[in-house]
CSV table of C-alpha atoms and ligand atoms in Angstrom, one decimal:
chain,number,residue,atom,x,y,z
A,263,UNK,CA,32.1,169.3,-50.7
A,264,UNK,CA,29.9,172.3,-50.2
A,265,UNK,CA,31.8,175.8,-50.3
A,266,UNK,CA,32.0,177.6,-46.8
A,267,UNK,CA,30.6,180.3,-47.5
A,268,UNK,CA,28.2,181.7,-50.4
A,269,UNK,CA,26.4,185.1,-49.9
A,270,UNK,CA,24.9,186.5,-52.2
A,271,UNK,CA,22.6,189.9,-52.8
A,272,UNK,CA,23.4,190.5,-48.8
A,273,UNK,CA,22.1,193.6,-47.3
A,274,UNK,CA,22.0,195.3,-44.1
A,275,UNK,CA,20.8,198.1,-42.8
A,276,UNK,CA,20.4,200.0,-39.0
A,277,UNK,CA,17.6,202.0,-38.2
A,278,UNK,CA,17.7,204.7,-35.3
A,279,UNK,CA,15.3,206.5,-34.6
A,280,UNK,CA,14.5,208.3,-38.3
A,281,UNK,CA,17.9,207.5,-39.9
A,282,UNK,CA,18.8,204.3,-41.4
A,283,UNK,CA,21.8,203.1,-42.3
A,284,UNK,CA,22.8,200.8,-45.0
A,285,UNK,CA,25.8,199.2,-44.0
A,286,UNK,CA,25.9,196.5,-46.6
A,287,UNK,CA,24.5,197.1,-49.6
A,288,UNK,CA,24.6,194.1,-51.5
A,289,UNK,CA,27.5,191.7,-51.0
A,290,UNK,CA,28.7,188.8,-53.4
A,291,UNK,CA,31.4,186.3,-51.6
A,292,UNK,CA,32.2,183.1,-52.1
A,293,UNK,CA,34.9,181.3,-50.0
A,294,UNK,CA,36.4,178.0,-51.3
A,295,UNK,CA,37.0,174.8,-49.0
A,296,UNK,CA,40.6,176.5,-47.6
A,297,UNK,CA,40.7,179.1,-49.0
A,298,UNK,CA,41.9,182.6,-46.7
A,299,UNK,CA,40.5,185.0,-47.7
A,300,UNK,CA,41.0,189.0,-46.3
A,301,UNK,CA,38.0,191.2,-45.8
A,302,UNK,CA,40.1,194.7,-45.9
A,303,UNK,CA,38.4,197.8,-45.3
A,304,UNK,CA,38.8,200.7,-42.9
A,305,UNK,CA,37.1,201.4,-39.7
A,306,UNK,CA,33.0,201.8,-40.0
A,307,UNK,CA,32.7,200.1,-43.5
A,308,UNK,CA,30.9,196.9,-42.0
A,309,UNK,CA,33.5,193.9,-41.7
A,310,UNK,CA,32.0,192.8,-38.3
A,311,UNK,CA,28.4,193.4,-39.4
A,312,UNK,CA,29.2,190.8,-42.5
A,313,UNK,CA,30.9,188.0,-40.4
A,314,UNK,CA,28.5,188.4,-37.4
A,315,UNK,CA,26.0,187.9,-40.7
A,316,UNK,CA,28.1,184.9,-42.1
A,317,UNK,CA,28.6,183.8,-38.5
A,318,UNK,CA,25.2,183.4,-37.9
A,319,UNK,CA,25.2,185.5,-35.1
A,320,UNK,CA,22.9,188.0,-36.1
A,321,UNK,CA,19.9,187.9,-37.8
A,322,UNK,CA,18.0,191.3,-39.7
A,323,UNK,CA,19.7,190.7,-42.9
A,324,UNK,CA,18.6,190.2,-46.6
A,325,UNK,CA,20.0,187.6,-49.3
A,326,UNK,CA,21.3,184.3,-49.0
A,327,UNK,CA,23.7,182.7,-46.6
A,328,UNK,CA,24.8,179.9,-47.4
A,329,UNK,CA,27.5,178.5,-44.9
A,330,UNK,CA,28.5,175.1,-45.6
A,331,UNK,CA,25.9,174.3,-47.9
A,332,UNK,CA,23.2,174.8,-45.8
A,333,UNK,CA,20.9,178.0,-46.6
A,334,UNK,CA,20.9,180.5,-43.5
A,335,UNK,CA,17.1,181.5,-43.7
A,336,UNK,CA,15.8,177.7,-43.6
A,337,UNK,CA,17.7,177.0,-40.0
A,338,UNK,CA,15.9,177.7,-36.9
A,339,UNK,CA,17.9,178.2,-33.7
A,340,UNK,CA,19.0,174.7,-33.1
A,341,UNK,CA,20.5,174.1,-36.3
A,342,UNK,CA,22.3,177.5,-36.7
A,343,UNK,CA,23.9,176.9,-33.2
A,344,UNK,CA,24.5,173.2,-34.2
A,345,UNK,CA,26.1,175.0,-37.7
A,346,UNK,CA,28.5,177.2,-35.3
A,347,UNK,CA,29.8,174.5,-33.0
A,348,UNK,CA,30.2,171.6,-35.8
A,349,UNK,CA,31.5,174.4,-39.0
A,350,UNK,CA,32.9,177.3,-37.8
A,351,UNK,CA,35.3,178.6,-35.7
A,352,UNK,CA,35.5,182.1,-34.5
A,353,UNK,CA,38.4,184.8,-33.6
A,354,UNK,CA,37.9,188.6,-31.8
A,355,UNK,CA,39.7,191.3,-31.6
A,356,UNK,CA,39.5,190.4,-28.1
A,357,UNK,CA,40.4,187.0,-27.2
A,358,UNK,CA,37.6,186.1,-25.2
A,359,UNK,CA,38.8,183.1,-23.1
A,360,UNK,CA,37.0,182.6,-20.1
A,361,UNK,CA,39.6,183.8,-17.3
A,362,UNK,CA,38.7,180.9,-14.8
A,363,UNK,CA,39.9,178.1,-16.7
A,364,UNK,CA,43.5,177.7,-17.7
A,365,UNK,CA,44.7,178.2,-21.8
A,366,UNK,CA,44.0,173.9,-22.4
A,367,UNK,CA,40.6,173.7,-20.2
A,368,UNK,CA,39.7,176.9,-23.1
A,369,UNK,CA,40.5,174.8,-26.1
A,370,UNK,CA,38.8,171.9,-24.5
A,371,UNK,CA,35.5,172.8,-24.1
A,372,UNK,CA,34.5,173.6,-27.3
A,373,UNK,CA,35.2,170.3,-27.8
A,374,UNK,CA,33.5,168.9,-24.8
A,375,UNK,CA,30.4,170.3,-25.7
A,376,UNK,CA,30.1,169.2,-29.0
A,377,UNK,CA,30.5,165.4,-27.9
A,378,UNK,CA,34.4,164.2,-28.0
A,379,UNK,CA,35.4,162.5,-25.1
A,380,UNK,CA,38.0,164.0,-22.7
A,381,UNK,CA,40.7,162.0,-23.8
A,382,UNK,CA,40.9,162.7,-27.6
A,383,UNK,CA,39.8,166.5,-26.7
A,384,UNK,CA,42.7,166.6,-24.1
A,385,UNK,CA,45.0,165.3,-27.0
A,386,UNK,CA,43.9,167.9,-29.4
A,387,UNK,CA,44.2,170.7,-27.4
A,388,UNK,CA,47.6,169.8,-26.7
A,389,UNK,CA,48.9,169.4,-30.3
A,390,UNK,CA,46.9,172.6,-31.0
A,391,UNK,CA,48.8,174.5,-28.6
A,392,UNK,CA,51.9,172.8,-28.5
A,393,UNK,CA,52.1,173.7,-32.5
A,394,UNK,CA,51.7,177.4,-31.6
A,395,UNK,CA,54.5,177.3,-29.0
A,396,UNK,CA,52.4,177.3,-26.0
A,397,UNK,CA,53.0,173.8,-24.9
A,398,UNK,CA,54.8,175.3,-21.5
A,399,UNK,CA,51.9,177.5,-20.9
A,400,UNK,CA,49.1,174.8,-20.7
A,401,UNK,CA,48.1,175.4,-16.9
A,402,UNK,CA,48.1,179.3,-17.6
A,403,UNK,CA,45.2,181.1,-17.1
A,404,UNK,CA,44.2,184.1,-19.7
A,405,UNK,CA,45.6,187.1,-17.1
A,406,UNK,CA,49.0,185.1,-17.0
A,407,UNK,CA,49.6,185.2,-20.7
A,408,UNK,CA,50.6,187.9,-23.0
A,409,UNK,CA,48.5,189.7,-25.3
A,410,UNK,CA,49.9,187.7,-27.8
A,411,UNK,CA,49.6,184.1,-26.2
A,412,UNK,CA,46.1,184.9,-25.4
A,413,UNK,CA,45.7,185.2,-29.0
A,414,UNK,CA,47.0,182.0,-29.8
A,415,UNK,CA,44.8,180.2,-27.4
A,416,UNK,CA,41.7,182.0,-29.1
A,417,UNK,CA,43.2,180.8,-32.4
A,418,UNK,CA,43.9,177.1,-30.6
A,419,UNK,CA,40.5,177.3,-29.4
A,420,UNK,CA,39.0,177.9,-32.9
A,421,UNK,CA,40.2,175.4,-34.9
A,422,UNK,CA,39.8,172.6,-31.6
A,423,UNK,CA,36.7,171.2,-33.5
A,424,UNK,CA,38.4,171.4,-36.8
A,425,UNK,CA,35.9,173.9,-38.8
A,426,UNK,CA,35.8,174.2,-42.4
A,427,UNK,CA,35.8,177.8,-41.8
A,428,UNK,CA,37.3,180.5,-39.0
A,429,UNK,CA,36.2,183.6,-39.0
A,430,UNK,CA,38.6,186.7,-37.8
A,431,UNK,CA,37.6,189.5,-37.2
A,432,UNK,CA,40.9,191.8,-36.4
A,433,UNK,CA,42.4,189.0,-34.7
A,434,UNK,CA,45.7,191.0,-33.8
A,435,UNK,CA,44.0,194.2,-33.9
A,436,UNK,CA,44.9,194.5,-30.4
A,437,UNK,CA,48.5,193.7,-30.8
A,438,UNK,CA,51.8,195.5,-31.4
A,439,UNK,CA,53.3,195.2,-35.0
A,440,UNK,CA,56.0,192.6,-34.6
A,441,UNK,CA,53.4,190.4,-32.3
A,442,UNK,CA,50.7,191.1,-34.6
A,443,UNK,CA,53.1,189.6,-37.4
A,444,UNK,CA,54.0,186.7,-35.8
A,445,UNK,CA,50.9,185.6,-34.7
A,446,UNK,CA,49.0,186.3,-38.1
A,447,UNK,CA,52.0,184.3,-39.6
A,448,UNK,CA,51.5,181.2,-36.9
A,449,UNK,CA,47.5,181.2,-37.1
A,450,UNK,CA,47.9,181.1,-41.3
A,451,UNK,CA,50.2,178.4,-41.2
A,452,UNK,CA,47.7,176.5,-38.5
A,453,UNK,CA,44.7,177.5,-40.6
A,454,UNK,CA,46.7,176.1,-43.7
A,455,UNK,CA,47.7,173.1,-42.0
A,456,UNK,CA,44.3,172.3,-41.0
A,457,UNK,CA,42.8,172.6,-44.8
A,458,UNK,CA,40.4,175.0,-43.4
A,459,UNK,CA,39.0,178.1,-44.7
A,460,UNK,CA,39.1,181.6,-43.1
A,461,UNK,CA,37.5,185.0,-43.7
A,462,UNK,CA,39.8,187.5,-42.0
A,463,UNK,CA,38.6,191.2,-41.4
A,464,UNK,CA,41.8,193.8,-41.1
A,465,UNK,CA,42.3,197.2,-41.9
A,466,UNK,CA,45.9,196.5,-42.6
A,467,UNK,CA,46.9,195.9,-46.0
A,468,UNK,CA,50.1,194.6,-45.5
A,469,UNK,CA,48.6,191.8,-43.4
A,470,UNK,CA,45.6,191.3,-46.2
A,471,UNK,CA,48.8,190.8,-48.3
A,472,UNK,CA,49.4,187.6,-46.7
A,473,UNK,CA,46.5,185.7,-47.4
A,474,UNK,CA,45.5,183.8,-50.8
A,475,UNK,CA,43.3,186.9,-51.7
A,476,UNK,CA,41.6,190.3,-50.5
A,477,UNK,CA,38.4,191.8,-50.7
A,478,UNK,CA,37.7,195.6,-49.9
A,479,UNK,CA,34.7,196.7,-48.5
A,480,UNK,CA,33.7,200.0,-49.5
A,481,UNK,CA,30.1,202.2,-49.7
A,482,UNK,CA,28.9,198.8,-48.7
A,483,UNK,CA,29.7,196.5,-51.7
A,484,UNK,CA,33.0,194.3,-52.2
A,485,UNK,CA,35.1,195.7,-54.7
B,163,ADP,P1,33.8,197.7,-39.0
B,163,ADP,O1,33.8,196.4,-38.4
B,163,ADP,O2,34.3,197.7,-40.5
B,163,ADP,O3,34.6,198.7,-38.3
B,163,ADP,P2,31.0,197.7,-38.3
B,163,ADP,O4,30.4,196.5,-39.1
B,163,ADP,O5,31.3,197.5,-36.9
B,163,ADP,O6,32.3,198.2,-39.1
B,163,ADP,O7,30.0,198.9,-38.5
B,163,ADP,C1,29.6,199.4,-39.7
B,163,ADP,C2,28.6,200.5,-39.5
B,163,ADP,O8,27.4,199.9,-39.0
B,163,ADP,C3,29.0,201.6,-38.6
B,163,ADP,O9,28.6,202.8,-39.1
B,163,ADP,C4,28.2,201.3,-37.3
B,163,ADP,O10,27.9,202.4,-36.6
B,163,ADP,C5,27.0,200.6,-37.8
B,163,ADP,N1,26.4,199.6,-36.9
B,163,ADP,C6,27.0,198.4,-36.6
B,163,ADP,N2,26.3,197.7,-35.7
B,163,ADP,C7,25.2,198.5,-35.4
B,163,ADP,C8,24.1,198.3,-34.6
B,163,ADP,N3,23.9,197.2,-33.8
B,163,ADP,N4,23.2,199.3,-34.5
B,163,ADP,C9,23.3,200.5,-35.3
B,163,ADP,N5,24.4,200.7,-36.1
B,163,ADP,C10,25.3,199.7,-36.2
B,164,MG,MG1,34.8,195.7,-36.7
């Protein structure tokens, strides 16, 4: 099995208008099938800019991606977005549901897109939410959850098609301590449970201290 992620010489830079910026400045990282892995580094130092890289979400970039085995630079649109749906899973800051449809039609239709029928989907989504406690709030829509549920359908959602690899980026940024504790807790042991790999930005260190092992981001290289 390929590793999830290999990057290597990755660099980034943002122009305006005379200035640029080089944000990364020549990253090394290599995530292991199920491995978790913390991306710590404060505010500013380029943790979204590197998973919206890894997350094939952004283009502009030089170095290699590899996600999953398959070289970044040789995929044209179709096969990155074919890469995101059948690979990865993503976490925000912001949990990004779509507020017309209720916390299982969320987790669903991931799955619905990528082909599973509604039956096996339906299952899924169940045990996925069920397992993070939320099996009473399955006809909820986002604005009738906590800040914390909400978070744990966007987890629920992104590990319905069961990626190799999530991809975090200050997933309980938005949340108070003991919430943010407890859901970082429940959405390792789901991760975990699910053999999957994560990168996880956070400027916390006590949360990085969690996972199996932390990389700083600092001047634009991993330390
Ligand atoms: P972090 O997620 O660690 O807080 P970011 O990756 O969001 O950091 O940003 C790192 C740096 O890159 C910041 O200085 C930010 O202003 C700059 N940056 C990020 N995205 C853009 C963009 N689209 N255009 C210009 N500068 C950007
Ligand atoms: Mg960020």
């Amino acid at each position: 099995m390929s590793d999830p992620i290999v990057v290597t010489g990755l660099r980034r830079a943002f122009t305006q208008g005379s200035r640029t910026i080089e944000v990364l400045r020549g990253i090394d990282l290599t995530v292991r099938a199920g491995e978790i892995v913390a991306l710590l580094g404060p505010s500013g130092s380029g943790k979204s800019t590197l998973l919206q890289a890894v997350g094939l979400l952004e283009g502009g970039f030089e170095g290699s991606i590899r996600i999953a085995g398959q070289e970044a630079a040789t995929l044209d649109d179709d096969g990155r977005t074919r890469i995101r749906r059948e690979a990865l899973g993503f976490v925000y800051q912001f949990h990004h549901l779509l507020p017309d449809f209720t916390a299982e039609e969320n987790v669903l239709l991931p799955q619905i897109i990528r082909g599973a029928g509604s039956d096996a989907a339906m299952a899924r989504a169940r045990s996925l939410l069920g397992a993070l406690g939320l099996g009473e709030r399955l006809e909820h829509r986002p604005a009738q959850l906590s800040g914390g549920e909400q978070q744990q359908v966007a987890v629920a959602r992104a590990l319905a098609n069961r990626p190799a690899l999530v991809l975090a980026d200050e997933p309980t940024g938005n949340l108070d301590e003991t919430t943010a504790d407890r859901v970082l807790a429940e959405f390792l042991r789901l991760v975990r449970g699910e053999g999957a790999a994560a990168l996880v930005a956070t400027h916390n260190e006590r949360l990085a201290g969690r996972m199996d092992r932390v990389v700083r981001l600092q001047e634009g290289l991993l330390a």
